[in-house]
mmCIF file with all atom_site columns, C-alpha atoms in Angstrom:
data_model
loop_
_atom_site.group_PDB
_atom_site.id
_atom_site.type_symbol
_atom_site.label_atom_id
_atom_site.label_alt_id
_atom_site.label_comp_id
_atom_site.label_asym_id
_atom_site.label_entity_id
_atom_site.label_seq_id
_atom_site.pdbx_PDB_ins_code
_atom_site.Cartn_x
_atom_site.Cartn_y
_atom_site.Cartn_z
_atom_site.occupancy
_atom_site.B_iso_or_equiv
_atom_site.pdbx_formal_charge
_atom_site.auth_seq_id
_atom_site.auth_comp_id
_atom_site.auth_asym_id
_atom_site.auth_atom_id
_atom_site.pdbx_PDB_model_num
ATOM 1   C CA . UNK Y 1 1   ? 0.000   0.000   0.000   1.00 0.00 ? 1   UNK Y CA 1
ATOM 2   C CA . UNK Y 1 2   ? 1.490   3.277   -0.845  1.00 0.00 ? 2   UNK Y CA 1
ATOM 3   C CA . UNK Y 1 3   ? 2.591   6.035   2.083   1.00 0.00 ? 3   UNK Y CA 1
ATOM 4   C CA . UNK Y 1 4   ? 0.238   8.319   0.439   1.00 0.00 ? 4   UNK Y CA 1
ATOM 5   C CA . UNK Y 1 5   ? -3.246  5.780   1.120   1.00 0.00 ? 5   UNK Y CA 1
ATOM 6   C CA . UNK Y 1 6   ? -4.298  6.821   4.356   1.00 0.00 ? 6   UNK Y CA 1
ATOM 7   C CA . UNK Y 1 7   ? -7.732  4.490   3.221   1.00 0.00 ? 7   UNK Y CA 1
ATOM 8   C CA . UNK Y 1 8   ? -8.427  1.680   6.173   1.00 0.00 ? 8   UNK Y CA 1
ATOM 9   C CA . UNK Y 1 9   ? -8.816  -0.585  3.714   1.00 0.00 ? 9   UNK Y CA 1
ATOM 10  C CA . UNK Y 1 10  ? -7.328  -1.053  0.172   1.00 0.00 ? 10  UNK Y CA 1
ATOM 11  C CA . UNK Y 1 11  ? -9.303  -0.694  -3.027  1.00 0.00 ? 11  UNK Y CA 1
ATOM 12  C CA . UNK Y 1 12  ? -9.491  -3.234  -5.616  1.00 0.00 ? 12  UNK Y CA 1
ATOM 13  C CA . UNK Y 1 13  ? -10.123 -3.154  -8.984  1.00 0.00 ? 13  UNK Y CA 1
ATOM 14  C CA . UNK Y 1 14  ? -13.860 -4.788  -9.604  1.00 0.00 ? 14  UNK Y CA 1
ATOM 15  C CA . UNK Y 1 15  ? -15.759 -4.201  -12.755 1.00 0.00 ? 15  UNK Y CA 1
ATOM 16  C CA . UNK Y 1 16  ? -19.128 -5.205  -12.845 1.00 0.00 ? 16  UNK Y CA 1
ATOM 17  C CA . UNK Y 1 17  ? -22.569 -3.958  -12.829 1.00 0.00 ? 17  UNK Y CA 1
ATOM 18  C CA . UNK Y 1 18  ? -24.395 -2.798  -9.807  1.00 0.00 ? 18  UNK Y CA 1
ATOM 19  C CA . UNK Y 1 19  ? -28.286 -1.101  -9.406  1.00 0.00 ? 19  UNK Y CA 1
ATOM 20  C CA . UNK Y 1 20  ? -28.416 1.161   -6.470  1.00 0.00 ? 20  UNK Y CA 1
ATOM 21  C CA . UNK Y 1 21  ? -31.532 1.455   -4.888  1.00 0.00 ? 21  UNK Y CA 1
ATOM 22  C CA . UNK Y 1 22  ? -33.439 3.970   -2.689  1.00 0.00 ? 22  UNK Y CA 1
ATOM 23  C CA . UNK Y 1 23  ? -37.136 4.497   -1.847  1.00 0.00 ? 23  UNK Y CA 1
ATOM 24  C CA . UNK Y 1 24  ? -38.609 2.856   -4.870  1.00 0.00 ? 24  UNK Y CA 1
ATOM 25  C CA . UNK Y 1 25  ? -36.155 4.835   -7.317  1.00 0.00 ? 25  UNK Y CA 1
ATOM 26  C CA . UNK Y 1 26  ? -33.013 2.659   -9.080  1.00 0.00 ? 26  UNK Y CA 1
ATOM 27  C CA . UNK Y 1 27  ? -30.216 3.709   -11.239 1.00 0.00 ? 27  UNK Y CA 1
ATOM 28  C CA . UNK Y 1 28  ? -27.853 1.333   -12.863 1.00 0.00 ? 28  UNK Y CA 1
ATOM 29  C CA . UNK Y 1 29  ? -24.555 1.956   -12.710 1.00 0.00 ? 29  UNK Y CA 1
ATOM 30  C CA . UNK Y 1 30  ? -20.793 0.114   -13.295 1.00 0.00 ? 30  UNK Y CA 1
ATOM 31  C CA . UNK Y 1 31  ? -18.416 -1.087  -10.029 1.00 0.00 ? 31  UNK Y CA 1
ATOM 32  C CA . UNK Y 1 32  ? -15.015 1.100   -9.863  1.00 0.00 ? 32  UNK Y CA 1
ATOM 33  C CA . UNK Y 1 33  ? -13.305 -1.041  -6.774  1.00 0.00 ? 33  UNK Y CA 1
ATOM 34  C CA . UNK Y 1 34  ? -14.361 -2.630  -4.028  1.00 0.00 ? 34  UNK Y CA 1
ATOM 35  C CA . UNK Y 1 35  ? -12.685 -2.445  -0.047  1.00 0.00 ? 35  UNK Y CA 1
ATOM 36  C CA . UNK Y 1 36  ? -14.109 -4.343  2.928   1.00 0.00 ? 36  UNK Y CA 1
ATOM 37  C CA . UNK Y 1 37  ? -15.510 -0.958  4.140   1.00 0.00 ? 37  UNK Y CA 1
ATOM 38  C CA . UNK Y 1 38  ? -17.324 0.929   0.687   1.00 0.00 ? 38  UNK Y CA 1
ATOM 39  C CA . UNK Y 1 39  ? -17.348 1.045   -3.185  1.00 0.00 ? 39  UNK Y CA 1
ATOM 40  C CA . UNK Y 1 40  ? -16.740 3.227   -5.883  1.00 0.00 ? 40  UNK Y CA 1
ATOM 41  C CA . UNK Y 1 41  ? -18.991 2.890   -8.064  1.00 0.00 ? 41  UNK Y CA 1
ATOM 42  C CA . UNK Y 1 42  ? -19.200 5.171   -12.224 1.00 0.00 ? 42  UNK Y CA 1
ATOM 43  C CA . UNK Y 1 43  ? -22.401 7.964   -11.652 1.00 0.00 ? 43  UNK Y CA 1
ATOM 44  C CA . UNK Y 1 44  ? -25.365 7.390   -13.142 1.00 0.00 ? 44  UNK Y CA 1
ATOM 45  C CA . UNK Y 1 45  ? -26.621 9.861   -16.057 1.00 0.00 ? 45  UNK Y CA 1
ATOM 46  C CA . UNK Y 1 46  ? -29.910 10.421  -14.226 1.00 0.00 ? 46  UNK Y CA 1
ATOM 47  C CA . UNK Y 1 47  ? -28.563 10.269  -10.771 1.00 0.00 ? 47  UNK Y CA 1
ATOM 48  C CA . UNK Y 1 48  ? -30.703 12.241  -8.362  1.00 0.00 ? 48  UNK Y CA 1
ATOM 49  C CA . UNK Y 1 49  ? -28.773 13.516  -5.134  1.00 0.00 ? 49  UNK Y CA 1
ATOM 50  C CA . UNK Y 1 50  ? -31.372 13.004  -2.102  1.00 0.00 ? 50  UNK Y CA 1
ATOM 51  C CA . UNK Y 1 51  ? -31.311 13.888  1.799   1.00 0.00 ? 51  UNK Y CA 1
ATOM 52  C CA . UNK Y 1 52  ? -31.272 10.763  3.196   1.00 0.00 ? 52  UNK Y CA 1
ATOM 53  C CA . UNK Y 1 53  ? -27.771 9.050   1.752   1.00 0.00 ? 53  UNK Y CA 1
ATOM 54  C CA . UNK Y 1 54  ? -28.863 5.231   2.706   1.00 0.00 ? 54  UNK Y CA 1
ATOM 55  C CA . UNK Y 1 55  ? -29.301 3.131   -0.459  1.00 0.00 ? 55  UNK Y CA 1
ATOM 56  C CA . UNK Y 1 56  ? -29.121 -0.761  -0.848  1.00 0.00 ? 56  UNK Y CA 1
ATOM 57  C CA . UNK Y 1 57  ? -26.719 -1.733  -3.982  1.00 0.00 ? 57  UNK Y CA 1
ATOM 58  C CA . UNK Y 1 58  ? -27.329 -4.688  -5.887  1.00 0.00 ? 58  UNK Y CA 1
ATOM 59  C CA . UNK Y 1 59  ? -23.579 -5.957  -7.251  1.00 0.00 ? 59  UNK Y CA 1
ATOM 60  C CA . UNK Y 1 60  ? -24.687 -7.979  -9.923  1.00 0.00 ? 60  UNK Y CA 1
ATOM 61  C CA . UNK Y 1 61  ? -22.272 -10.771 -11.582 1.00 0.00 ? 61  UNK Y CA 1
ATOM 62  C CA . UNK Y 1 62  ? -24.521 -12.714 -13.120 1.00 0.00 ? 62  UNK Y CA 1
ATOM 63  C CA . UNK Y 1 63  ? -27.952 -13.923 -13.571 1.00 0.00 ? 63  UNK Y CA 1
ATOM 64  C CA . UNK Y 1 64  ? -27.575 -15.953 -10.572 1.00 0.00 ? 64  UNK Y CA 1
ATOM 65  C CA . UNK Y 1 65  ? -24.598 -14.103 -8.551  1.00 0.00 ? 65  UNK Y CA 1
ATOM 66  C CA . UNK Y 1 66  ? -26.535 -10.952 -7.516  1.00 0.00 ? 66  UNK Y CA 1
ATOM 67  C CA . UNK Y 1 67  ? -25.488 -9.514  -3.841  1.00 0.00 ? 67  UNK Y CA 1
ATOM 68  C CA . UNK Y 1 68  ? -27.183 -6.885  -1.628  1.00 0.00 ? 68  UNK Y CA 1
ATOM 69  C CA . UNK Y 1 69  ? -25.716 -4.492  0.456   1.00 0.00 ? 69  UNK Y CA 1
ATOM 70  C CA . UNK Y 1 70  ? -26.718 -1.711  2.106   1.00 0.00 ? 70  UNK Y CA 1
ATOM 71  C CA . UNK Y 1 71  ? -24.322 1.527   2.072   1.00 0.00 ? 71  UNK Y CA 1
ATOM 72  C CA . UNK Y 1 72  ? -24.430 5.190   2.984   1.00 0.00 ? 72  UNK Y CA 1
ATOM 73  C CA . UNK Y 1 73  ? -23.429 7.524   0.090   1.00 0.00 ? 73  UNK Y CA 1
ATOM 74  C CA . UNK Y 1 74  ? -20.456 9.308   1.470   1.00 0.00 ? 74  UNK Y CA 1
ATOM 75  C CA . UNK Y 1 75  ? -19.014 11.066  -1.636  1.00 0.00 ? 75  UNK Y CA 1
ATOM 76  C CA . UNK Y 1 76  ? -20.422 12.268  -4.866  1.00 0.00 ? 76  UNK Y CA 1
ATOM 77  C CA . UNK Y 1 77  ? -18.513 13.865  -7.862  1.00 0.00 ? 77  UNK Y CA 1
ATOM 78  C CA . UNK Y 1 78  ? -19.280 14.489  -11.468 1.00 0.00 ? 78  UNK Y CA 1
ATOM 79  C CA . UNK Y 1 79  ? -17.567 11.263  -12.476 1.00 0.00 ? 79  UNK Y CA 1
ATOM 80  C CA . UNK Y 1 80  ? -18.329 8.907   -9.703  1.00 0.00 ? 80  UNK Y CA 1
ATOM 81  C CA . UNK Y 1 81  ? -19.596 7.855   -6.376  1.00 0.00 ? 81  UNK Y CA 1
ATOM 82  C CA . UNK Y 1 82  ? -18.159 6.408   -3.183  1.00 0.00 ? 82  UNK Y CA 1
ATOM 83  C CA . UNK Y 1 83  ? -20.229 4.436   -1.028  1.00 0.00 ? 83  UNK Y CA 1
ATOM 84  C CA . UNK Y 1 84  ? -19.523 2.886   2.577   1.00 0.00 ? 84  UNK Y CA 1
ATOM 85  C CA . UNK Y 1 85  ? -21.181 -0.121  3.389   1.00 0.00 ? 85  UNK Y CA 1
ATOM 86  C CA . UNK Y 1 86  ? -23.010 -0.076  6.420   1.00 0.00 ? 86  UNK Y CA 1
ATOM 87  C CA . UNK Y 1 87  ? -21.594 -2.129  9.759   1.00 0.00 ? 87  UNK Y CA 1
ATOM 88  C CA . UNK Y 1 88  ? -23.317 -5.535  10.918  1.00 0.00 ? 88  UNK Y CA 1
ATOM 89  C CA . UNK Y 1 89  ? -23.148 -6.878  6.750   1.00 0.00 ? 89  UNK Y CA 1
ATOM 90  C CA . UNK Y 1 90  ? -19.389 -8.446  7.381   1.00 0.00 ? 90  UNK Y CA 1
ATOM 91  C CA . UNK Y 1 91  ? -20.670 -12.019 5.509   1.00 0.00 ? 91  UNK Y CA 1
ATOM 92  C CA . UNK Y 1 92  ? -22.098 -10.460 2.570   1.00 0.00 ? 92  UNK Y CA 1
ATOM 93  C CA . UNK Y 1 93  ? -18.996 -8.241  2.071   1.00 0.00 ? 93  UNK Y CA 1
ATOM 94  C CA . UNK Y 1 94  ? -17.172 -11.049 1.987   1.00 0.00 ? 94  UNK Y CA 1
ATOM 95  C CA . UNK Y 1 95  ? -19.000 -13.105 -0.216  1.00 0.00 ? 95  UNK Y CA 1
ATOM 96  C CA . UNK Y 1 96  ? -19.099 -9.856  -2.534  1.00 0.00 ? 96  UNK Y CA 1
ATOM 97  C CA . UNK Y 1 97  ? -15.080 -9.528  -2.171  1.00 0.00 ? 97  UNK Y CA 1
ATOM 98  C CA . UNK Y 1 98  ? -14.730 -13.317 -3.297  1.00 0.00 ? 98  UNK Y CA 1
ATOM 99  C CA . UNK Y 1 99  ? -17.114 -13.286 -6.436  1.00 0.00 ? 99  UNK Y CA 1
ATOM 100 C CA . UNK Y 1 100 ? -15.330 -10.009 -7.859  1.00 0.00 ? 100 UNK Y CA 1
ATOM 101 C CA . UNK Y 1 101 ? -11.741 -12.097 -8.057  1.00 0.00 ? 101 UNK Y CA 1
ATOM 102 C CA . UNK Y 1 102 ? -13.867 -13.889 -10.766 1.00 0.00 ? 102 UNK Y CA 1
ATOM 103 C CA . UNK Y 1 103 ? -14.555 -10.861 -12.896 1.00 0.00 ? 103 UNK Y CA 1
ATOM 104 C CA . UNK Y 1 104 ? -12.535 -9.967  -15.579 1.00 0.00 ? 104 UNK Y CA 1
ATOM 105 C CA . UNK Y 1 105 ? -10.287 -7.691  -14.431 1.00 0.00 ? 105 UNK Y CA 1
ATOM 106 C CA . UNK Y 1 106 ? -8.912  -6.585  -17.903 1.00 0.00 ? 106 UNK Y CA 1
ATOM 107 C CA . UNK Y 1 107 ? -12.785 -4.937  -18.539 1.00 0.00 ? 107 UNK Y CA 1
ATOM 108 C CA . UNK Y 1 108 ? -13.088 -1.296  -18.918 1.00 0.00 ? 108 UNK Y CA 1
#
C-alpha cells in the first residue's frame, strides 16, 4: 500500500454492474473497486442527489450471482460515487469480495 493511502482498507479493482436502490427509485450503474468498508462505483446519467444518503446496492455478476448491500453515500462527484457499506453486513462483504476475483479484471 502506498505512504500516500491513508484508506483503512485497500481498493481493488472490480468491474461489474451494480443497481443502487433507494425508496422505490433505481439507477444502474458500473463497479469502480471494491474495499471491505465501501465502493466506488461510475455515476449514473440520471442520478438524483437526495437527503437521506442510505441506499441498498445490488452488485450484480450474473444472472444468478446478484449480492445486496446496504451503504451510505459518502461522496459524490461528477464522475463517480463512493459508497460505505453499512456495519453488521461483514458475511455479505465477503461473499461480494470473493465473487469479484472472478470478474474480468482486464474490462473497462
Amino acid at each position: 500500500m502506498k505512504e500516500s493511502e491513508k484508506r483503512r482498507f485497500p481498493r481493488l479493482p472490480a468491474f461489474s454492474a451494480a443497481l443502487i436502490t433507494q425508496a422505490g427509485q433505481g439507477w444502474l450503474s458500473e463497479v469502480r473497486d471494491l474495499s471491505q468498508g465501501g465502493a466506488r462505483l461510475a455515476r449514473p446519467q440520471h442520478w438524483q442527489t437526495a437527503d437521506d444518503k442510505h441506499y441498498c446496492i445490488y452488485f450484480i455478476f450474473d444472472q444468478e450471482t446478484v449480492i445486496a448491500v446496504d451503504a451510505s453515500c459518502v461522496r459524490e462527484n461528477t464522475e463517480d460515487l463512493g459508497f460505505a457499506f453499512e456495519d453488521g453486513q461483514e458475511t455479505k462483504v465477503k461473499d461480494l469480495l470473493y465473487e469479484s476475483r472472478f470478474v474480468d479484471q482486464d474490462a473497462p
